[in-house]
Amino acid sequence: MSFVLNPNLDRERPYGDAEQAVISLAEYERAAAVIRSWPDYNPTPLHSLPGLAADLGVGELWLKNESGRFGLGSFKALGGAYGVLRVLERELGEGACELSHTVTVTSATDGNHGRSVAWGARNHGCACVIYLPEHVTDRRVAEIAAFGARTVRVQGTYDEAVALADADARHNGWYVVSDTSYEGYHEVPRWVMHGYSVMVDELLGQMPGGVRPTHVFLQGGVGGLAATVCGHLWELDGAVRPVLTIVEPEEADGLYQSAVAGEPSHAAGSLHSIMGGLSCREISPLAWTVLAPGVDAFMTAEEERIKPLMRRLAEGRDGDVAVVAGESGVAGLAGLERVASEPSLRSALRLEADARVLAIVTEGATDTESYQRIVGRAAAEVAPSH
Ligand SMILES: Cc1ncc(COP(=O)(O)O)c(C=O)c1O
């Protein structure tokens, strides 16, 4: 396990132009107006888990549960589909969507983002090609294909899939809708993050009495999710925003390595992790603009914590509601569990017995077979309306 207090943190710094250019309340408003008008839009629930909070020695534990988001099973449903829409508007003009069949969008994915892009493409009437690295299960590929997308298996990692999608898009005149930024490609990943911000606004509105969490533990892949939450809270609350910790797999610790190096860096490990959605070598430089000065701590979570946490949430023990949570969806909680068990880490983060902690279950049973193998029951038996 690695843990570092962010050496680049600048808590007093106002939310400035550089950060606003990545994620802002103004862009949240625009995304919210669109996404809340989509058929089937419903806020996902925020649960209080007093049983688990007591076990962890914190005052309250809140879980935002993204397992039911648009029936796609993860928060990513908000981002990719909104990115597709903004690309169509850019290319065809607002309201010219009768021409959308002339457009092809493409993306690389570990699963969840591609599902969102494929769903968005189907809803908005354009063609879609999705690139998947070799570690993604056949079931996830089939679910993306079910939205009418063409799927391409890449014999390599997520980062190699990103590169291939980009090269093929250039060659074929397609439009990349990626959740990660890279050199020369920044506009669309910003839109994707704007889509995620709808979730942040929802959860703040769901906290009883408008109270804020004191601590937030968030899983990190390329960093888009964490930058969205960080930026939104920073712009709203400035220096008194919650203490934010990013949690990554030990073998895919690109954000942790970037914090240590003080600049965007690569993950040092093998990328092999049960948390497939977080398995990437490169981080999003755009996200890093917000994360570098804005996040309090970076850490990794041990693989062994993931399955027991999934089972614990499925049980709904000690009066807690049962929650369907996928492998990548519990990474933030795994980080919290480790911090809570170690006095030196607790004091580094000022995690006291009265802390109000927020974590986001960013995915439900997005791979149904794997979920059933781990938990011993199908998701529908755990929580019928997950
Ligand atoms: C379920 C889940 N949670 C969290 C993340 C992390 O998001 P990001 O890559 O924006 O850091 C992902 C990324 O794919 C994911 O699929």
PDB file of N, CA, C and O and ligand atoms in Angstrom, residues 74-76 110 112-113 179 196 219-226 255 277-278 280 328-329 362-363, ligand 1:
ATOM      1  N   SER A  74     -23.246   2.185 -14.413  1.00  0.00           N
ATOM      2  CA  SER A  74     -22.135   2.968 -13.851  1.00  0.00           C
ATOM      3  C   SER A  74     -22.323   4.452 -14.114  1.00  0.00           C
ATOM      4  O   SER A  74     -23.072   4.851 -15.004  1.00  0.00           O
ATOM      5  N   PHE A  75     -21.579   5.269 -13.329  1.00  0.00           N
ATOM      6  CA  PHE A  75     -21.652   6.729 -13.493  1.00  0.00           C
ATOM      7  C   PHE A  75     -21.209   7.159 -14.875  1.00  0.00           C
ATOM      8  O   PHE A  75     -21.530   8.243 -15.327  1.00  0.00           O
ATOM      9  N   LYS A  76     -20.457   6.285 -15.554  1.00  0.00           N
ATOM     10  CA  LYS A  76     -19.922   6.645 -16.864  1.00  0.00           C
ATOM     11  C   LYS A  76     -21.026   6.900 -17.877  1.00  0.00           C
ATOM     12  O   LYS A  76     -20.792   7.541 -18.906  1.00  0.00           O
ATOM     13  N   ASP A 110     -12.361   0.272 -21.066  1.00  0.00           N
ATOM     14  CA  ASP A 110     -12.298  -0.942 -20.247  1.00  0.00           C
ATOM     15  C   ASP A 110     -13.685  -1.533 -20.095  1.00  0.00           C
ATOM     16  O   ASP A 110     -13.854  -2.568 -19.461  1.00  0.00           O
ATOM     17  N   ASN A 112     -16.989   0.406 -19.167  1.00  0.00           N
ATOM     18  CA  ASN A 112     -18.073   1.307 -18.779  1.00  0.00           C
ATOM     19  C   ASN A 112     -18.196   2.537 -19.674  1.00  0.00           C
ATOM     20  O   ASN A 112     -19.302   2.933 -20.044  1.00  0.00           O
ATOM     21  N   HIS A 113     -17.087   3.148 -20.020  1.00  0.00           N
ATOM     22  CA  HIS A 113     -17.163   4.334 -20.879  1.00  0.00           C
ATOM     23  C   HIS A 113     -17.683   3.942 -22.269  1.00  0.00           C
ATOM     24  O   HIS A 113     -18.519   4.642 -22.853  1.00  0.00           O
ATOM     25  N   ASP A 179     -12.706   9.404 -22.735  1.00  0.00           N
ATOM     26  CA  ASP A 179     -12.810   9.971 -21.387  1.00  0.00           C
ATOM     27  C   ASP A 179     -11.455  10.428 -20.878  1.00  0.00           C
ATOM     28  O   ASP A 179     -11.350  10.987 -19.801  1.00  0.00           O
ATOM     29  N   TYR A 196     -20.326  14.049 -15.982  1.00  0.00           N
ATOM     30  CA  TYR A 196     -20.205  13.457 -14.636  1.00  0.00           C
ATOM     31  C   TYR A 196     -20.674  14.425 -13.543  1.00  0.00           C
ATOM     32  O   TYR A 196     -21.110  14.013 -12.470  1.00  0.00           O
ATOM     33  N   GLN A 219     -12.238   6.600  -6.205  1.00  0.00           N
ATOM     34  CA  GLN A 219     -11.362   5.770  -7.006  1.00  0.00           C
ATOM     35  C   GLN A 219     -10.837   6.563  -8.208  1.00  0.00           C
ATOM     36  O   GLN A 219     -11.535   7.401  -8.758  1.00  0.00           O
ATOM     37  N   GLY A 220      -9.606   6.248  -8.597  1.00  0.00           N
ATOM     38  CA  GLY A 220      -8.988   6.931  -9.729  1.00  0.00           C
ATOM     39  C   GLY A 220      -8.583   5.971 -10.815  1.00  0.00           C
ATOM     40  O   GLY A 220      -7.952   4.945 -10.560  1.00  0.00           O
ATOM     41  N   GLY A 221      -8.983   6.292 -12.053  1.00  0.00           N
ATOM     42  CA  GLY A 221      -8.466   5.619 -13.245  1.00  0.00           C
ATOM     43  C   GLY A 221      -7.576   6.639 -13.937  1.00  0.00           C
ATOM     44  O   GLY A 221      -6.458   6.902 -13.506  1.00  0.00           O
ATOM     45  N   VAL A 222      -8.123   7.287 -14.985  1.00  0.00           N
ATOM     46  CA  VAL A 222      -7.356   8.370 -15.621  1.00  0.00           C
ATOM     47  C   VAL A 222      -7.492   9.667 -14.828  1.00  0.00           C
ATOM     48  O   VAL A 222      -6.778  10.628 -15.064  1.00  0.00           O
ATOM     49  N   GLY A 223      -8.454   9.734 -13.916  1.00  0.00           N
ATOM     50  CA  GLY A 223      -8.589  10.900 -13.040  1.00  0.00           C
ATOM     51  C   GLY A 223      -9.776  11.803 -13.349  1.00  0.00           C
ATOM     52  O   GLY A 223      -9.997  12.793 -12.642  1.00  0.00           O
ATOM     53  N   GLY A 224     -10.550  11.469 -14.372  1.00  0.00           N
ATOM     54  CA  GLY A 224     -11.663  12.336 -14.775  1.00  0.00           C
ATOM     55  C   GLY A 224     -12.747  12.443 -13.714  1.00  0.00           C
ATOM     56  O   GLY A 224     -13.254  13.539 -13.432  1.00  0.00           O
ATOM     57  N   LEU A 225     -13.111  11.324 -13.135  1.00  0.00           N
ATOM     58  CA  LEU A 225     -14.129  11.324 -12.083  1.00  0.00           C
ATOM     59  C   LEU A 225     -13.661  12.191 -10.902  1.00  0.00           C
ATOM     60  O   LEU A 225     -14.381  13.081 -10.436  1.00  0.00           O
ATOM     61  N   ALA A 226     -12.453  11.914 -10.429  1.00  0.00           N
ATOM     62  CA  ALA A 226     -11.938  12.620  -9.250  1.00  0.00           C
ATOM     63  C   ALA A 226     -11.810  14.115  -9.529  1.00  0.00           C
ATOM     64  O   ALA A 226     -12.137  14.945  -8.681  1.00  0.00           O
ATOM     65  N   LEU A 255      -1.913   8.136 -10.864  1.00  0.00           N
ATOM     66  CA  LEU A 255      -2.160   9.418 -10.193  1.00  0.00           C
ATOM     67  C   LEU A 255      -1.244   9.550  -8.978  1.00  0.00           C
ATOM     68  O   LEU A 255      -0.686  10.622  -8.719  1.00  0.00           O
ATOM     69  N   GLY A 277     -11.788  -1.283 -14.339  1.00  0.00           N
ATOM     70  CA  GLY A 277     -12.097   0.073 -14.795  1.00  0.00           C
ATOM     71  C   GLY A 277     -11.035   1.094 -14.408  1.00  0.00           C
ATOM     72  O   GLY A 277     -11.021   2.201 -14.929  1.00  0.00           O
ATOM     73  N   LEU A 278     -10.159   0.709 -13.501  1.00  0.00           N
ATOM     74  CA  LEU A 278      -9.134   1.650 -13.025  1.00  0.00           C
ATOM     75  C   LEU A 278      -7.750   1.314 -13.565  1.00  0.00           C
ATOM     76  O   LEU A 278      -6.760   1.938 -13.197  1.00  0.00           O
ATOM     77  N   CYS A 280      -5.201   1.625 -15.888  1.00  0.00           N
ATOM     78  CA  CYS A 280      -4.620   2.348 -17.018  1.00  0.00           C
ATOM     79  C   CYS A 280      -3.237   2.859 -16.631  1.00  0.00           C
ATOM     80  O   CYS A 280      -2.980   3.139 -15.464  1.00  0.00           O
ATOM     81  N   SER A 328     -14.542  -2.179  -9.428  1.00  0.00           N
ATOM     82  CA  SER A 328     -13.966  -0.822  -9.428  1.00  0.00           C
ATOM     83  C   SER A 328     -14.778   0.116  -8.549  1.00  0.00           C
ATOM     84  O   SER A 328     -14.271   1.142  -8.093  1.00  0.00           O
ATOM     85  N   GLY A 329     -16.022  -0.247  -8.316  1.00  0.00           N
ATOM     86  CA  GLY A 329     -16.928   0.620  -7.565  1.00  0.00           C
ATOM     87  C   GLY A 329     -16.623   0.717  -6.087  1.00  0.00           C
ATOM     88  O   GLY A 329     -17.103   1.645  -5.416  1.00  0.00           O
ATOM     89  N   THR A 362     -19.195   3.579  -7.912  1.00  0.00           N
ATOM     90  CA  THR A 362     -19.281   4.079  -9.285  1.00  0.00           C
ATOM     91  C   THR A 362     -19.817   3.053 -10.265  1.00  0.00           C
ATOM     92  O   THR A 362     -20.193   3.405 -11.379  1.00  0.00           O
ATOM     93  N   GLU A 363     -19.824   1.777  -9.874  1.00  0.00           N
ATOM     94  CA  GLU A 363     -20.435   0.769 -10.748  1.00  0.00           C
ATOM     95  C   GLU A 363     -21.127  -0.303  -9.916  1.00  0.00           C
ATOM     96  O   GLU A 363     -20.717  -0.599  -8.791  1.00  0.00           O
TER      97      GLU A 363
HETATM   98  C1  LIG B   1     -16.551   1.948 -12.314  1.00  0.00           C
HETATM   99  C2  LIG B   1     -15.494   2.987 -12.486  1.00  0.00           C
HETATM  100  N1  LIG B   1     -15.165   3.741 -11.437  1.00  0.00           N
HETATM  101  C3  LIG B   1     -14.228   4.698 -11.529  1.00  0.00           C
HETATM  102  C4  LIG B   1     -13.568   4.927 -12.714  1.00  0.00           C
HETATM  103  C5  LIG B   1     -12.497   5.965 -12.738  1.00  0.00           C
HETATM  104  O1  LIG B   1     -12.795   7.073 -13.531  1.00  0.00           O
HETATM  105  P1  LIG B   1     -11.611   7.889 -14.198  1.00  0.00           P
HETATM  106  O2  LIG B   1     -10.986   7.009 -15.245  1.00  0.00           O
HETATM  107  O3  LIG B   1     -12.285   9.094 -14.776  1.00  0.00           O
HETATM  108  O4  LIG B   1     -10.641   8.217 -13.115  1.00  0.00           O
HETATM  109  C6  LIG B   1     -13.881   4.160 -13.842  1.00  0.00           C
HETATM  110  C7  LIG B   1     -13.206   4.381 -15.122  1.00  0.00           C
HETATM  111  O5  LIG B   1     -13.461   3.737 -16.107  1.00  0.00           O
HETATM  112  C8  LIG B   1     -14.878   3.168 -13.723  1.00  0.00           C
HETATM  113  O6  LIG B   1     -15.243   2.395 -14.767  1.00  0.00           O
END
